[in-house]
Amino acid sequence: MSRRMNAAMYHGVGDVRYEQTDVPEIGPGEILVKVGNALTCGTDVKTYKRGHPILLRHTPALFGHEYAGTVEIVGEGVDRFNAGDRVVATNSAPCGTCFFCKRGSFNLCPELKESFVNGAFAEYVRVPKHVVKWNTHRIPDSLPFREAALTEPLACVVHGIEEANIQLGETVAIIGAGPIGQMMIMLAKKSGASIVIVSDLAELRRDMAARAGADVVINPAKEDAVERVRAETGGYGADVVIEAVGLPATWEQAVDMTRDAGMTVLFGGAASGTTFE
Ligand SMILES: [Zn+2]
Ligand SMILES: [Zn+2]
Protein backbone atom coordinates (compact mmCIF):
# COMPACT_ATOMS: atom_id res chain seq x y z
CA MET A 1 0.00 0.00 0.00
CA SER A 2 1.30 3.46 -0.86
CA ARG A 3 2.15 5.93 1.88
CA ARG A 4 -0.34 8.67 2.71
CA MET A 5 0.29 12.33 3.45
CA ASN A 6 -1.63 15.50 4.29
CA ALA A 7 -2.07 18.01 1.49
CA ALA A 8 -4.08 21.08 0.52
CA MET A 9 -5.94 19.77 -2.53
CA TYR A 10 -7.40 22.09 -5.18
CA HIS A 11 -10.93 20.94 -6.01
CA GLY A 12 -12.03 23.97 -8.00
CA VAL A 13 -12.44 27.74 -7.88
CA GLY A 14 -12.73 28.78 -4.23
CA ASP A 15 -12.49 25.16 -3.06
CA VAL A 16 -9.22 23.99 -1.47
CA ARG A 17 -9.43 21.15 1.07
CA TYR A 18 -6.84 19.93 3.56
CA GLU A 19 -7.04 16.16 3.26
CA GLN A 20 -5.18 12.86 2.95
CA THR A 21 -3.74 11.71 -0.35
CA ASP A 22 -1.02 9.35 -1.62
CA VAL A 23 2.62 10.38 -1.33
CA PRO A 24 3.67 10.91 -4.99
CA GLU A 25 5.54 8.06 -6.70
CA ILE A 26 8.78 9.17 -8.31
CA GLY A 27 10.25 7.95 -11.58
CA PRO A 28 13.76 7.93 -13.07
CA GLY A 29 15.54 11.27 -12.79
CA GLU A 30 13.05 12.60 -10.24
CA ILE A 31 13.34 13.35 -6.53
CA LEU A 32 10.86 13.42 -3.67
CA VAL A 33 11.28 16.41 -1.36
CA LYS A 34 9.94 16.65 2.19
CA VAL A 35 8.56 20.20 2.17
CA GLY A 36 10.18 22.47 4.76
CA ASN A 37 8.34 25.64 3.75
CA ALA A 38 5.92 26.53 0.97
CA LEU A 39 4.87 30.05 0.05
CA THR A 40 1.63 31.41 -1.36
CA CYS A 41 2.30 33.00 -4.73
CA GLY A 42 0.08 35.60 -6.41
CA THR A 43 -0.54 32.95 -9.05
CA ASP A 44 -1.93 30.61 -6.37
CA VAL A 45 -4.34 33.32 -5.27
CA LYS A 46 -5.45 33.92 -8.87
CA THR A 47 -5.85 30.17 -9.37
CA TYR A 48 -7.95 29.95 -6.20
CA LYS A 49 -10.16 32.83 -7.35
CA ARG A 50 -10.54 32.07 -11.05
CA GLY A 51 -8.78 28.80 -11.93
CA HIS A 52 -5.74 28.33 -14.15
CA PRO A 53 -5.91 26.80 -17.65
CA ILE A 54 -2.33 25.49 -17.73
CA LEU A 55 -1.26 24.79 -14.15
CA LEU A 56 -4.25 22.71 -13.11
CA ARG A 57 -5.84 20.84 -15.95
CA HIS A 58 -7.78 18.33 -13.87
CA THR A 59 -9.12 18.31 -10.33
CA PRO A 60 -8.72 17.45 -7.53
CA ALA A 61 -5.08 18.46 -7.90
CA LEU A 62 -2.10 18.98 -5.66
CA PHE A 63 -1.41 22.70 -5.31
CA GLY A 64 1.43 25.15 -4.59
CA HIS A 65 4.75 25.68 -6.37
CA GLU A 66 7.12 27.79 -4.22
CA TYR A 67 8.97 25.57 -1.80
CA ALA A 68 12.19 24.41 -0.20
CA GLY A 69 12.85 21.27 1.79
CA THR A 70 14.89 18.13 2.30
CA VAL A 71 15.48 15.40 -0.27
CA GLU A 72 13.64 12.28 0.92
CA ILE A 73 14.17 9.86 -2.00
CA VAL A 74 16.23 10.15 -5.17
CA GLY A 75 15.05 8.42 -8.34
CA GLU A 76 17.09 6.14 -10.56
CA GLY A 77 19.91 7.96 -12.34
CA VAL A 78 19.99 11.02 -10.07
CA ASP A 79 23.59 11.58 -8.99
CA ARG A 80 23.63 15.28 -8.05
CA PHE A 81 21.52 14.85 -4.92
CA ASN A 82 21.33 12.53 -1.94
CA ALA A 83 18.66 11.89 0.65
CA GLY A 84 19.04 14.46 3.41
CA ASP A 85 20.23 17.32 1.15
CA ARG A 86 18.54 20.68 1.84
CA VAL A 87 17.31 22.01 -1.52
CA VAL A 88 15.24 24.63 -3.26
CA ALA A 89 13.69 23.95 -6.67
CA THR A 90 11.62 26.06 -9.02
CA ASN A 91 8.24 25.18 -10.47
CA SER A 92 9.27 24.37 -14.04
CA ALA A 93 12.24 23.77 -16.31
CA PRO A 94 12.87 23.46 -20.06
CA CYS A 95 14.29 20.25 -21.53
CA GLY A 96 17.52 21.92 -22.67
CA THR A 97 17.81 19.93 -25.91
CA CYS A 98 14.86 20.75 -28.22
CA PHE A 99 14.70 23.19 -31.20
CA PHE A 100 13.72 26.18 -29.02
CA CYS A 101 16.01 25.35 -26.08
CA LYS A 102 19.01 25.18 -28.44
CA ARG A 103 18.17 28.73 -29.59
CA GLY A 104 17.88 30.05 -26.03
CA SER A 105 14.08 30.47 -26.22
CA PHE A 106 13.54 28.30 -23.16
CA ASN A 107 10.06 29.75 -22.57
CA LEU A 108 8.89 28.13 -25.84
CA CYS A 109 10.13 24.63 -24.93
CA PRO A 110 7.16 22.27 -25.45
CA GLU A 111 8.22 20.24 -22.41
CA LEU A 112 8.10 23.26 -20.10
CA LYS A 113 4.38 22.90 -19.50
CA GLU A 114 4.80 19.17 -18.90
CA SER A 115 7.31 19.81 -16.13
CA PHE A 116 5.20 22.12 -13.96
CA VAL A 117 5.46 21.41 -10.26
CA ASN A 118 2.24 21.60 -8.33
CA GLY A 119 1.96 20.11 -4.90
CA ALA A 120 4.13 22.14 -2.55
CA PHE A 121 1.20 22.58 -0.12
CA ALA A 122 1.77 19.02 1.08
CA GLU A 123 4.15 17.01 3.22
CA TYR A 124 6.02 15.72 0.16
CA VAL A 125 6.41 17.07 -3.35
CA ARG A 126 7.57 15.25 -6.49
CA VAL A 127 10.18 17.18 -8.48
CA PRO A 128 10.12 16.23 -12.22
CA LYS A 129 13.31 15.30 -14.04
CA HIS A 130 13.91 18.54 -15.99
CA VAL A 131 13.51 20.55 -12.79
CA VAL A 132 15.90 18.20 -10.97
CA LYS A 133 18.40 18.60 -13.81
CA TRP A 134 18.27 22.38 -14.33
CA ASN A 135 16.46 24.15 -11.52
CA THR A 136 17.16 22.37 -8.23
CA HIS A 137 19.85 23.78 -5.97
CA ARG A 138 21.45 22.65 -2.73
CA ILE A 139 21.20 25.35 -0.04
CA PRO A 140 23.47 26.01 2.94
CA ASP A 141 22.35 25.17 6.49
CA SER A 142 22.47 28.90 7.27
CA LEU A 143 19.65 29.65 4.79
CA PRO A 144 16.17 29.02 6.26
CA PHE A 145 13.67 27.18 4.04
CA ARG A 146 11.23 30.11 4.14
CA GLU A 147 13.82 32.43 2.63
CA ALA A 148 15.09 29.86 0.14
CA ALA A 149 11.51 29.30 -1.07
CA LEU A 150 11.55 32.86 -2.46
CA THR A 151 13.94 31.70 -5.19
CA GLU A 152 11.21 31.22 -7.83
CA PRO A 153 9.60 34.68 -7.52
CA LEU A 154 13.06 36.24 -7.18
CA ALA A 155 14.12 34.51 -10.40
CA CYS A 156 11.09 36.05 -12.16
CA VAL A 157 12.09 39.48 -10.84
CA VAL A 158 15.71 39.01 -11.95
CA HIS A 159 14.39 38.21 -15.44
CA GLY A 160 12.15 41.32 -15.42
CA ILE A 161 15.04 43.53 -14.29
CA GLU A 162 17.28 42.10 -17.03
CA GLU A 163 14.59 42.90 -19.62
CA ALA A 164 14.35 46.45 -18.20
CA ASN A 165 18.03 46.99 -19.10
CA ILE A 166 18.55 49.71 -16.46
CA GLN A 167 21.55 51.96 -17.12
CA LEU A 168 23.68 53.59 -14.45
CA GLY A 169 22.06 56.78 -13.15
CA GLU A 170 18.60 56.19 -14.60
CA THR A 171 15.27 56.90 -12.94
CA VAL A 172 13.07 53.85 -12.46
CA ALA A 173 9.39 54.01 -11.52
CA ILE A 174 7.72 50.92 -10.05
CA ILE A 175 3.94 50.63 -9.82
CA GLY A 176 2.91 48.20 -7.09
CA ALA A 177 4.95 47.46 -3.97
CA GLY A 178 3.82 43.94 -3.11
CA PRO A 179 6.46 41.24 -2.59
CA ILE A 180 7.41 41.39 -6.29
CA GLY A 181 7.56 45.21 -6.26
CA GLN A 182 9.78 45.15 -3.15
CA MET A 183 12.26 42.83 -4.86
CA MET A 184 12.11 45.07 -7.97
CA ILE A 185 13.08 48.10 -5.85
CA MET A 186 16.13 46.35 -4.38
CA LEU A 187 17.30 44.97 -7.73
CA ALA A 188 16.68 48.29 -9.57
CA LYS A 189 18.99 49.96 -7.04
CA LYS A 190 21.58 47.21 -7.43
CA SER A 191 21.34 47.61 -11.22
CA GLY A 192 22.46 51.22 -10.97
CA ALA A 193 19.24 53.24 -10.81
CA SER A 194 19.86 56.62 -9.15
CA ILE A 195 16.24 57.34 -8.30
CA VAL A 196 13.55 54.74 -7.70
CA ILE A 197 9.98 56.05 -7.53
CA VAL A 198 7.31 53.74 -6.13
CA SER A 199 3.52 54.02 -6.22
CA ASP A 200 1.20 51.89 -4.07
CA LEU A 201 -2.19 52.38 -2.41
CA ALA A 202 -1.28 50.53 0.82
CA GLU A 203 0.55 52.43 3.56
CA LEU A 204 2.32 49.30 4.85
CA ARG A 205 3.72 48.63 1.38
CA ARG A 206 4.79 52.26 0.93
CA ASP A 207 6.66 52.11 4.26
CA MET A 208 8.34 48.87 3.24
CA ALA A 209 9.21 50.38 -0.14
CA ALA A 210 11.01 53.25 1.57
CA ARG A 211 12.95 50.77 3.70
CA ALA A 212 13.77 48.67 0.61
CA GLY A 213 15.45 51.71 -0.94
CA ALA A 214 12.76 53.72 -2.77
CA ASP A 215 13.72 57.41 -3.03
CA VAL A 216 10.24 58.74 -3.77
CA VAL A 217 7.07 57.05 -2.55
CA ILE A 218 3.68 58.00 -4.01
CA ASN A 219 0.20 57.42 -2.63
CA PRO A 220 -1.88 57.31 -5.83
CA ALA A 221 -5.08 57.90 -3.84
CA LYS A 222 -3.74 61.32 -2.84
CA GLU A 223 -1.95 62.49 -5.99
CA ASP A 224 -1.72 61.71 -9.70
CA ALA A 225 1.12 59.21 -9.97
CA VAL A 226 1.85 60.02 -13.63
CA GLU A 227 2.11 63.76 -12.93
CA ARG A 228 4.33 63.15 -9.91
CA VAL A 229 6.72 60.98 -11.95
CA ARG A 230 6.86 63.68 -14.63
CA ALA A 231 7.53 66.32 -11.96
CA GLU A 232 10.38 64.21 -10.54
CA THR A 233 11.97 63.80 -13.99
CA GLY A 234 11.96 67.33 -15.37
CA GLY A 235 8.78 66.59 -17.30
CA TYR A 236 10.27 63.74 -19.35
CA GLY A 237 8.96 60.67 -17.53
CA ALA A 238 11.02 57.83 -16.07
CA ASP A 239 13.68 56.02 -18.12
CA VAL A 240 12.26 52.67 -17.03
CA VAL A 241 8.79 51.92 -15.65
CA ILE A 242 7.94 48.52 -14.20
CA GLU A 243 4.29 47.61 -13.66
CA ALA A 244 3.93 45.01 -10.89
CA VAL A 245 0.17 45.05 -10.33
CA GLY A 246 -1.49 43.45 -13.35
CA LEU A 247 -4.43 45.78 -14.04
CA PRO A 248 -5.18 47.55 -17.35
CA ALA A 249 -5.39 50.93 -15.56
CA THR A 250 -1.86 50.59 -14.15
CA TRP A 251 -0.55 49.20 -17.46
CA GLU A 252 -1.77 52.42 -19.11
CA GLN A 253 -0.27 54.48 -16.27
CA ALA A 254 3.04 52.70 -16.79
CA VAL A 255 3.14 53.68 -20.46
CA ASP A 256 2.19 57.29 -19.62
CA MET A 257 4.97 57.50 -17.00
CA THR A 258 7.68 56.36 -19.40
CA ARG A 259 9.83 58.94 -21.20
CA ASP A 260 9.98 58.93 -25.01
CA ALA A 261 12.07 55.92 -26.13
CA GLY A 262 12.13 54.67 -22.55
CA MET A 263 11.37 51.13 -21.43
CA THR A 264 8.05 49.93 -20.02
CA VAL A 265 8.00 46.47 -18.43
CA LEU A 266 4.47 45.08 -17.99
CA PHE A 267 5.40 42.51 -15.36
CA GLY A 268 2.05 42.03 -13.63
CA GLY A 269 -0.16 39.51 -15.43
CA ALA A 270 -3.78 40.58 -15.92
CA ALA A 271 -6.81 38.30 -16.17
CA SER A 272 -7.07 36.57 -19.55
CA GLY A 273 -9.15 38.54 -22.03
CA THR A 274 -8.00 41.89 -20.62
CA THR A 275 -7.53 44.65 -23.19
CA PHE A 276 -5.85 48.02 -22.87
CA GLU A 277 -5.30 51.09 -25.02
ZN1 LIG B 1 5.09 31.70 -8.01
ZN1 LIG C 1 13.23 22.25 -24.75
PDB file of N, CA and C in Angstrom, residues 152-195:
ATOM      1  N   GLU A 152      11.984  31.180  -6.565  1.00  0.00           N
ATOM      2  CA  GLU A 152      11.213  31.222  -7.827  1.00  0.00           C
ATOM      3  C   GLU A 152      10.705  32.635  -8.129  1.00  0.00           C
ATOM      4  N   PRO A 153       9.997  33.308  -7.191  1.00  0.00           N
ATOM      5  CA  PRO A 153       9.599  34.681  -7.519  1.00  0.00           C
ATOM      6  C   PRO A 153      10.802  35.604  -7.748  1.00  0.00           C
ATOM      7  N   LEU A 154      11.872  35.401  -6.981  1.00  0.00           N
ATOM      8  CA  LEU A 154      13.064  36.238  -7.180  1.00  0.00           C
ATOM      9  C   LEU A 154      13.628  36.042  -8.585  1.00  0.00           C
ATOM     10  N   ALA A 155      13.617  34.792  -9.052  1.00  0.00           N
ATOM     11  CA  ALA A 155      14.121  34.513 -10.405  1.00  0.00           C
ATOM     12  C   ALA A 155      13.286  35.254 -11.442  1.00  0.00           C
ATOM     13  N   CYS A 156      11.960  35.313 -11.230  1.00  0.00           N
ATOM     14  CA  CYS A 156      11.087  36.052 -12.159  1.00  0.00           C
ATOM     15  C   CYS A 156      11.464  37.529 -12.153  1.00  0.00           C
ATOM     16  N   VAL A 157      11.737  38.065 -10.959  1.00  0.00           N
ATOM     17  CA  VAL A 157      12.092  39.480 -10.837  1.00  0.00           C
ATOM     18  C   VAL A 157      13.444  39.747 -11.509  1.00  0.00           C
ATOM     19  N   VAL A 158      14.398  38.852 -11.311  1.00  0.00           N
ATOM     20  CA  VAL A 158      15.714  39.008 -11.953  1.00  0.00           C
ATOM     21  C   VAL A 158      15.529  39.073 -13.471  1.00  0.00           C
ATOM     22  N   HIS A 159      14.662  38.207 -14.002  1.00  0.00           N
ATOM     23  CA  HIS A 159      14.391  38.212 -15.441  1.00  0.00           C
ATOM     24  C   HIS A 159      13.779  39.551 -15.869  1.00  0.00           C
ATOM     25  N   GLY A 160      12.799  40.041 -15.099  1.00  0.00           N
ATOM     26  CA  GLY A 160      12.151  41.317 -15.417  1.00  0.00           C
ATOM     27  C   GLY A 160      13.144  42.472 -15.402  1.00  0.00           C
ATOM     28  N   ILE A 161      14.036  42.464 -14.417  1.00  0.00           N
ATOM     29  CA  ILE A 161      15.043  43.529 -14.292  1.00  0.00           C
ATOM     30  C   ILE A 161      16.033  43.455 -15.459  1.00  0.00           C
ATOM     31  N   GLU A 162      16.383  42.239 -15.871  1.00  0.00           N
ATOM     32  CA  GLU A 162      17.281  42.104 -17.031  1.00  0.00           C
ATOM     33  C   GLU A 162      16.629  42.675 -18.284  1.00  0.00           C
ATOM     34  N   GLU A 163      15.324  42.374 -18.458  1.00  0.00           N
ATOM     35  CA  GLU A 163      14.592  42.901 -19.616  1.00  0.00           C
ATOM     36  C   GLU A 163      14.526  44.429 -19.564  1.00  0.00           C
ATOM     37  N   ALA A 164      14.464  44.992 -18.357  1.00  0.00           N
ATOM     38  CA  ALA A 164      14.350  46.447 -18.197  1.00  0.00           C
ATOM     39  C   ALA A 164      15.627  47.156 -18.634  1.00  0.00           C
ATOM     40  N   ASN A 165      16.760  46.450 -18.603  1.00  0.00           N
ATOM     41  CA  ASN A 165      18.032  46.987 -19.103  1.00  0.00           C
ATOM     42  C   ASN A 165      18.360  48.359 -18.498  1.00  0.00           C
ATOM     43  N   ILE A 166      18.311  48.439 -17.174  1.00  0.00           N
ATOM     44  CA  ILE A 166      18.547  49.706 -16.465  1.00  0.00           C
ATOM     45  C   ILE A 166      20.005  50.139 -16.619  1.00  0.00           C
ATOM     46  N   GLN A 167      20.197  51.408 -16.983  1.00  0.00           N
ATOM     47  CA  GLN A 167      21.549  51.955 -17.123  1.00  0.00           C
ATOM     48  C   GLN A 167      21.896  52.774 -15.877  1.00  0.00           C
ATOM     49  N   LEU A 168      23.195  52.859 -15.617  1.00  0.00           N
ATOM     50  CA  LEU A 168      23.685  53.593 -14.448  1.00  0.00           C
ATOM     51  C   LEU A 168      23.110  55.014 -14.430  1.00  0.00           C
ATOM     52  N   GLY A 169      22.543  55.412 -13.297  1.00  0.00           N
ATOM     53  CA  GLY A 169      22.059  56.780 -13.148  1.00  0.00           C
ATOM     54  C   GLY A 169      20.634  57.014 -13.604  1.00  0.00           C
ATOM     55  N   GLU A 170      19.961  55.981 -14.092  1.00  0.00           N
ATOM     56  CA  GLU A 170      18.601  56.188 -14.600  1.00  0.00           C
ATOM     57  C   GLU A 170      17.566  56.294 -13.473  1.00  0.00           C
ATOM     58  N   THR A 171      16.409  56.832 -13.859  1.00  0.00           N
ATOM     59  CA  THR A 171      15.273  56.904 -12.940  1.00  0.00           C
ATOM     60  C   THR A 171      14.316  55.764 -13.282  1.00  0.00           C
ATOM     61  N   VAL A 172      13.950  55.001 -12.263  1.00  0.00           N
ATOM     62  CA  VAL A 172      13.066  53.852 -12.458  1.00  0.00           C
ATOM     63  C   VAL A 172      11.808  54.059 -11.627  1.00  0.00           C
ATOM     64  N   ALA A 173      10.649  53.936 -12.259  1.00  0.00           N
ATOM     65  CA  ALA A 173       9.386  54.007 -11.521  1.00  0.00           C
ATOM     66  C   ALA A 173       8.795  52.609 -11.440  1.00  0.00           C
ATOM     67  N   ILE A 174       8.305  52.248 -10.257  1.00  0.00           N
ATOM     68  CA  ILE A 174       7.725  50.920 -10.046  1.00  0.00           C
ATOM     69  C   ILE A 174       6.302  51.101  -9.528  1.00  0.00           C
ATOM     70  N   ILE A 175       5.335  50.545 -10.251  1.00  0.00           N
ATOM     71  CA  ILE A 175       3.939  50.631  -9.823  1.00  0.00           C
ATOM     72  C   ILE A 175       3.588  49.321  -9.130  1.00  0.00           C
ATOM     73  N   GLY A 176       3.240  49.417  -7.851  1.00  0.00           N
ATOM     74  CA  GLY A 176       2.907  48.204  -7.094  1.00  0.00           C
ATOM     75  C   GLY A 176       4.072  47.787  -6.225  1.00  0.00           C
ATOM     76  N   ALA A 177       3.867  47.788  -4.899  1.00  0.00           N
ATOM     77  CA  ALA A 177       4.951  47.457  -3.972  1.00  0.00           C
ATOM     78  C   ALA A 177       4.589  46.243  -3.125  1.00  0.00           C
ATOM     79  N   GLY A 178       4.024  45.235  -3.773  1.00  0.00           N
ATOM     80  CA  GLY A 178       3.819  43.944  -3.108  1.00  0.00           C
ATOM     81  C   GLY A 178       5.164  43.243  -3.020  1.00  0.00           C
ATOM     82  N   PRO A 179       5.177  41.956  -2.694  1.00  0.00           N
ATOM     83  CA  PRO A 179       6.458  41.239  -2.586  1.00  0.00           C
ATOM     84  C   PRO A 179       7.308  41.367  -3.852  1.00  0.00           C
ATOM     85  N   ILE A 180       6.671  41.270  -5.028  1.00  0.00           N
ATOM     86  CA  ILE A 180       7.413  41.395  -6.288  1.00  0.00           C
ATOM     87  C   ILE A 180       7.972  42.811  -6.428  1.00  0.00           C
ATOM     88  N   GLY A 181       7.129  43.814  -6.164  1.00  0.00           N
ATOM     89  CA  GLY A 181       7.565  45.207  -6.263  1.00  0.00           C
ATOM     90  C   GLY A 181       8.732  45.502  -5.329  1.00  0.00           C
ATOM     91  N   GLN A 182       8.693  44.926  -4.115  1.00  0.00           N
ATOM     92  CA  GLN A 182       9.784  45.153  -3.151  1.00  0.00           C
ATOM     93  C   GLN A 182      11.108  44.606  -3.694  1.00  0.00           C
ATOM     94  N   MET A 183      11.035  43.413  -4.295  1.00  0.00           N
ATOM     95  CA  MET A 183      12.265  42.832  -4.856  1.00  0.00           C
ATOM     96  C   MET A 183      12.739  43.666  -6.050  1.00  0.00           C
ATOM     97  N   MET A 184      11.766  44.200  -6.829  1.00  0.00           N
ATOM     98  CA  MET A 184      12.109  45.066  -7.965  1.00  0.00           C
ATOM     99  C   MET A 184      12.881  46.303  -7.484  1.00  0.00           C
ATOM    100  N   ILE A 185      12.419  46.891  -6.377  1.00  0.00           N
ATOM    101  CA  ILE A 185      13.079  48.097  -5.846  1.00  0.00           C
ATOM    102  C   ILE A 185      14.546  47.788  -5.538  1.00  0.00           C
ATOM    103  N   MET A 186      14.762  46.692  -4.799  1.00  0.00           N
ATOM    104  CA  MET A 186      16.131  46.351  -4.384  1.00  0.00           C
ATOM    105  C   MET A 186      17.023  46.069  -5.597  1.00  0.00           C
ATOM    106  N   LEU A 187      16.475  45.323  -6.570  1.00  0.00           N
ATOM    107  CA  LEU A 187      17.299  44.973  -7.735  1.00  0.00           C
ATOM    108  C   LEU A 187      17.496  46.166  -8.669  1.00  0.00           C
ATOM    109  N   ALA A 188      16.506  47.083  -8.738  1.00  0.00           N
ATOM    110  CA  ALA A 188      16.678  48.286  -9.568  1.00  0.00           C
ATOM    111  C   ALA A 188      17.837  49.110  -9.015  1.00  0.00           C
ATOM    112  N   LYS A 189      17.884  49.226  -7.684  1.00  0.00           N
ATOM    113  CA  LYS A 189      18.990  49.956  -7.041  1.00  0.00           C
ATOM    114  C   LYS A 189      20.324  49.272  -7.337  1.00  0.00           C
ATOM    115  N   LYS A 190      20.338  47.952  -7.185  1.00  0.00           N
ATOM    116  CA  LYS A 190      21.585  47.210  -7.428  1.00  0.00           C
ATOM    117  C   LYS A 190      22.008  47.296  -8.891  1.00  0.00           C
ATOM    118  N   SER A 191      21.026  47.523  -9.790  1.00  0.00           N
ATOM    119  CA  SER A 191      21.342  47.609 -11.218  1.00  0.00           C
ATOM    120  C   SER A 191      21.830  48.995 -11.623  1.00  0.00           C
ATOM    121  N   GLY A 192      21.878  49.922 -10.663  1.00  0.00           N
ATOM    122  CA  GLY A 192      22.461  51.222 -10.970  1.00  0.00           C
ATOM    123  C   GLY A 192      21.485  52.375 -11.048  1.00  0.00           C
ATOM    124  N   ALA A 193      20.204  52.140 -10.776  1.00  0.00           N
ATOM    125  CA  ALA A 193      19.237  53.242 -10.810  1.00  0.00           C
ATOM    126  C   ALA A 193      19.610  54.276  -9.746  1.00  0.00           C
ATOM    127  N   SER A 194      19.572  55.566 -10.130  1.00  0.00           N
ATOM    128  CA  SER A 194      19.856  56.625  -9.153  1.00  0.00           C
ATOM    129  C   SER A 194      18.624  56.908  -8.316  1.00  0.00           C
ATOM    130  N   ILE A 195      17.484  57.007  -9.003  1.00  0.00           N
ATOM    131  CA  ILE A 195      16.244  57.338  -8.302  1.00  0.00           C
ATOM    132  C   ILE A 195      15.207  56.265  -8.601  1.00  0.00           C
TER     133      ILE A 195
END
